[in-house]
Short mmCIF file of C-alpha atoms in Angstrom, two decimals:
data_model
loop_
_atom_site.label_atom_id
_atom_site.label_comp_id
_atom_site.label_asym_id
_atom_site.label_seq_id
_atom_site.Cartn_x
_atom_site.Cartn_y
_atom_site.Cartn_z
CA MET L 253 9.60 12.26 -21.79
CA PHE L 254 7.52 9.19 -22.72
CA LYS L 255 7.83 6.46 -20.77
CA SER L 256 6.75 2.83 -22.20
CA ASN L 257 4.46 0.44 -20.19
CA LYS L 258 7.51 -1.95 -19.85
CA TYR L 259 9.22 0.62 -17.75
CA ILE L 260 5.93 1.64 -15.81
CA PHE L 261 5.55 -2.01 -14.47
CA PHE L 262 9.22 -2.06 -13.41
CA ASP L 263 9.01 1.40 -11.59
CA LEU L 264 5.85 0.30 -9.84
CA PHE L 265 7.36 -3.09 -8.76
CA GLU L 266 10.48 -0.99 -7.44
CA GLN L 267 7.87 1.42 -5.64
CA GLN L 268 6.22 -1.36 -4.27
CA ILE L 269 9.21 -3.38 -2.58
CA ALA L 270 10.44 0.14 -1.37
CA ASN L 271 7.24 0.46 0.38
CA VAL L 272 7.49 -3.02 2.03
CA HIS L 273 11.26 -2.11 3.13
CA LYS L 274 9.93 1.03 4.66
CA GLY L 275 7.09 -1.14 6.71
CA THR L 276 9.84 -3.49 7.67
CA HIS L 277 11.76 -0.73 9.19
CA LEU L 278 8.64 0.85 10.61
CA PHE L 279 8.01 -2.62 12.60
CA TYR L 280 11.49 -3.02 13.64
CA GLU L 281 11.65 0.58 15.05
CA MET L 282 8.39 -0.32 16.93
CA ILE L 283 9.79 -3.29 18.61
CA GLY L 284 13.02 -1.92 19.53
CA ASN L 285 11.37 1.14 20.91
CA TYR L 286 8.10 -0.22 22.49
CA GLN L 287 6.27 2.75 23.36
CA ASP L 288 3.77 5.06 21.75
CA LEU L 289 2.47 2.09 20.28
CA GLU L 290 -0.95 3.35 18.72
CA ALA L 291 1.06 5.97 16.72
CA LYS L 292 3.57 3.66 15.43
CA VAL L 293 0.74 0.99 14.16
CA LYS L 294 -1.08 3.98 12.42
CA ALA L 295 2.23 4.71 10.49
CA ILE L 296 2.64 0.87 9.44
CA LYS L 297 -0.99 1.03 8.54
CA ALA L 298 -0.37 3.92 6.11
CA VAL L 299 2.48 2.18 4.65
CA GLU L 300 -0.09 -0.95 4.07
CA LYS L 301 -2.43 1.46 2.29
CA GLU L 302 0.03 2.76 0.01
CA GLY L 303 0.85 -0.70 -0.73
CA ASP L 304 -2.74 -1.65 -1.82
CA GLU L 305 -2.63 1.75 -3.94
CA ILE L 306 0.37 0.54 -5.70
CA VAL L 307 -1.08 -2.92 -6.33
CA ARG L 308 -4.38 -1.25 -7.77
CA ARG L 309 -1.97 0.90 -10.11
CA ILE L 310 -0.21 -2.29 -11.19
CA MET L 311 -3.54 -3.97 -11.82
CA ASN L 312 -5.01 -1.00 -13.84
CA GLU L 313 -1.71 -0.95 -15.98
CA LEU L 314 -2.19 -4.76 -16.51
CA ASN L 315 -5.65 -4.25 -17.47
CA SER L 316 -4.98 -1.35 -20.03
CA THR L 317 -1.81 -2.82 -21.63
CA PHE L 318 -1.94 -4.92 -24.55
CA ILE L 319 1.77 -6.30 -24.65
CA THR L 320 3.39 -6.67 -21.36
CA PRO L 321 6.95 -7.21 -20.81
CA LEU L 322 6.47 -10.04 -18.55
CA GLU L 323 3.62 -12.91 -18.54
CA ARG L 324 0.44 -11.26 -16.98
CA GLU L 325 0.18 -14.02 -14.48
CA ASP L 326 3.80 -13.52 -13.32
CA ILE L 327 3.05 -9.79 -13.00
CA HIS L 328 -0.19 -10.50 -10.94
CA GLN L 329 1.59 -13.11 -8.87
CA LEU L 330 4.34 -11.01 -7.92
CA ALA L 331 2.33 -7.62 -7.13
CA HIS L 332 0.18 -9.73 -4.73
CA THR L 333 2.83 -11.68 -3.27
CA MET L 334 5.08 -8.55 -2.16
CA ASP L 335 1.84 -6.93 -0.96
CA SER L 336 1.21 -9.80 1.24
CA MET L 337 4.46 -9.09 3.10
CA ILE L 338 3.49 -5.64 4.26
CA ASP L 339 -0.40 -6.87 4.73
CA TYR L 340 1.23 -9.47 7.43
CA ILE L 341 3.43 -7.01 8.97
CA ASP L 342 0.66 -4.66 9.55
CA GLY L 343 -1.47 -7.57 10.80
CA VAL L 344 1.24 -8.22 13.39
CA ALA L 345 1.86 -4.76 14.27
CA ASP L 346 -2.27 -4.37 14.88
CA ARG L 347 -2.20 -7.50 17.05
CA MET L 348 0.35 -6.54 19.35
CA TYR L 349 -1.29 -3.26 19.95
CA LEU L 350 -4.91 -4.91 20.27
CA TYR L 351 -3.81 -7.83 22.25
CA GLN L 352 -1.98 -5.43 24.47
CA VAL L 353 1.30 -7.29 24.46
CA ARG L 354 3.54 -5.61 27.22
CA GLN L 355 6.98 -6.33 26.28
CA PRO L 356 7.91 -8.72 23.21
CA ASP L 357 10.42 -11.37 23.35
CA PRO L 358 13.87 -10.21 22.47
CA ARG L 359 13.48 -12.59 19.46
CA VAL L 360 10.52 -10.71 17.90
CA LEU L 361 13.07 -7.88 17.64
CA ALA L 362 15.55 -10.38 15.81
CA GLN L 363 12.70 -11.63 13.51
CA ALA L 364 11.90 -7.94 12.60
CA ASN L 365 15.66 -7.46 11.94
CA ILE L 366 15.64 -10.39 9.52
CA LEU L 367 12.53 -9.01 7.64
CA VAL L 368 14.29 -5.63 7.34
CA LYS L 369 17.48 -7.63 5.64
CA CYS L 370 14.94 -9.77 3.45
CA SER L 371 13.06 -6.60 2.17
CA ALA L 372 16.66 -4.99 1.53
CA LYS L 373 17.52 -7.77 -0.50
CA LEU L 374 14.31 -8.02 -2.22
CA ILE L 375 15.05 -4.36 -3.39
CA GLU L 376 18.22 -5.63 -5.08
CA LEU L 377 16.37 -8.44 -6.70
CA ILE L 378 13.36 -6.65 -7.90
CA ARG L 379 15.77 -4.28 -9.71
CA THR L 380 17.15 -7.31 -11.71
CA LEU L 381 13.99 -7.63 -13.78
CA ARG L 382 14.96 -4.68 -15.94
CA LYS L 383 18.21 -6.99 -17.08
CA LEU L 384 17.09 -10.39 -16.59
CA ASP L 385 20.55 -11.21 -15.33
CA HIS L 386 19.90 -14.88 -13.92
CA GLN L 387 23.61 -15.06 -12.08
CA VAL L 388 22.89 -11.93 -10.23
CA VAL L 389 19.42 -13.41 -9.32
CA ALA L 390 20.57 -16.51 -8.14
CA LYS L 391 23.18 -15.09 -5.86
CA ILE L 392 20.49 -12.67 -4.21
CA ALA L 393 18.01 -15.46 -4.06
CA ARG L 394 20.30 -17.72 -1.92
CA GLU L 395 20.99 -14.86 0.43
CA ILE L 396 17.23 -14.43 0.82
CA LYS L 397 16.90 -18.34 1.37
CA ASP L 398 19.53 -18.04 3.81
CA LEU L 399 17.83 -15.28 5.77
CA GLU L 400 14.50 -17.21 5.74
CA HIS L 401 16.25 -20.32 7.20
CA GLU L 402 17.41 -18.07 9.83
CA SER L 403 13.97 -16.93 10.63
CA ASP L 404 12.73 -20.33 10.61
CA SER L 405 15.16 -21.27 13.19
CA ASN L 406 14.27 -18.29 15.24
CA TYR L 407 10.74 -19.01 14.90
CA ARG L 408 11.16 -22.62 16.39
CA LYS L 409 13.02 -21.48 19.43
CA MET L 410 10.26 -18.76 20.04
CA VAL L 411 7.41 -21.18 19.84
CA SER L 412 9.38 -23.72 21.88
CA ASP L 413 10.10 -21.20 24.74
CA LEU L 414 6.67 -19.76 24.69
CA LEU L 415 4.76 -23.47 24.71
CA ASN L 416 7.23 -25.22 27.08
CA ALA L 417 7.55 -22.10 29.77
CA PRO L 418 6.46 -23.79 33.05
CA ASP L 419 4.36 -20.55 34.19
CA ALA L 420 2.90 -19.87 30.71
CA ASN L 421 -0.48 -18.49 30.45
CA PRO L 422 -2.73 -20.32 27.98
CA ILE L 423 -4.36 -17.31 26.71
CA GLU L 424 -1.25 -15.21 26.32
CA ALA L 425 0.44 -18.16 24.61
CA ILE L 426 -2.33 -18.44 22.10
CA LYS L 427 -2.13 -14.81 21.41
CA MET L 428 1.81 -14.75 21.00
CA LYS L 429 1.83 -18.01 18.94
CA GLU L 430 -0.45 -16.10 16.55
CA ILE L 431 2.08 -13.39 16.14
CA TYR L 432 5.20 -15.45 15.91
CA ASP L 433 3.19 -17.49 13.20
CA LYS L 434 2.47 -14.37 11.00
CA LEU L 435 5.94 -13.04 11.38
CA GLU L 436 7.23 -16.36 10.00
CA ASP L 437 4.69 -16.30 7.30
CA CYS L 438 6.14 -12.93 6.41
CA ALA L 439 9.57 -14.22 5.95
CA ASP L 440 8.23 -17.19 3.81
CA PHE L 441 6.47 -14.43 1.81
CA ALA L 442 9.95 -13.00 1.09
CA GLU L 443 11.31 -16.32 -0.08
CA ASP L 444 8.26 -16.76 -2.37
CA VAL L 445 9.05 -13.50 -4.11
CA SER L 446 12.50 -14.48 -4.74
CA ASN L 447 11.40 -17.84 -6.11
CA LEU L 448 8.84 -16.10 -8.37
CA VAL L 449 11.65 -13.65 -9.68
CA GLU L 450 13.99 -16.67 -10.22
CA GLY L 451 11.28 -18.09 -12.50
CA ILE L 452 10.38 -15.11 -14.05
CA VAL L 453 13.92 -14.42 -15.24
CA LEU L 454 14.51 -18.18 -16.38
CA LYS L 455 11.38 -17.89 -18.49
CA ASN L 456 12.66 -14.49 -20.10
CA ALA L 457 16.27 -14.71 -20.14
#
């Protein structure tokens, strides 16, 4: 059965956010069972590459479609913002392996869990693009914002503990600060996706 380009875009967005959710799960599992890191980092890298492929397909559809269901700029920005989430997760996993982090702070696991929850909510949110229901979008967006605030609070505690530890190793502190920053950036991207979807729904409702 022929499927219009309108549905192709929505299908690809849903594939993309499902891929992000898979990446957050893999990262959470990596932190929760911190061994066999090389294999786990490779698994996250494979998800990141799949994300790049989905973005490429979205861009190809955008370039070959005369009339799009949403504004071209919105499609482009949404695709790349979702992709940034998995890029940053991949970056954090890779750095933890390369920097030879022996055992992450328990709050890293809490941060990873927040990202899993954020990406699950984003799956719900992206599905709303088919119906453009602003009331539903606003509710999910508030929940994502609450999770981002939780992430921010957790991040601040991690950084404070790291930098104020009396026996802190400066080199190790620099490494971990970079990791913490990128984890928080990932939660920020989740909120950015939420804001983009809210704006799209308001423009098209």
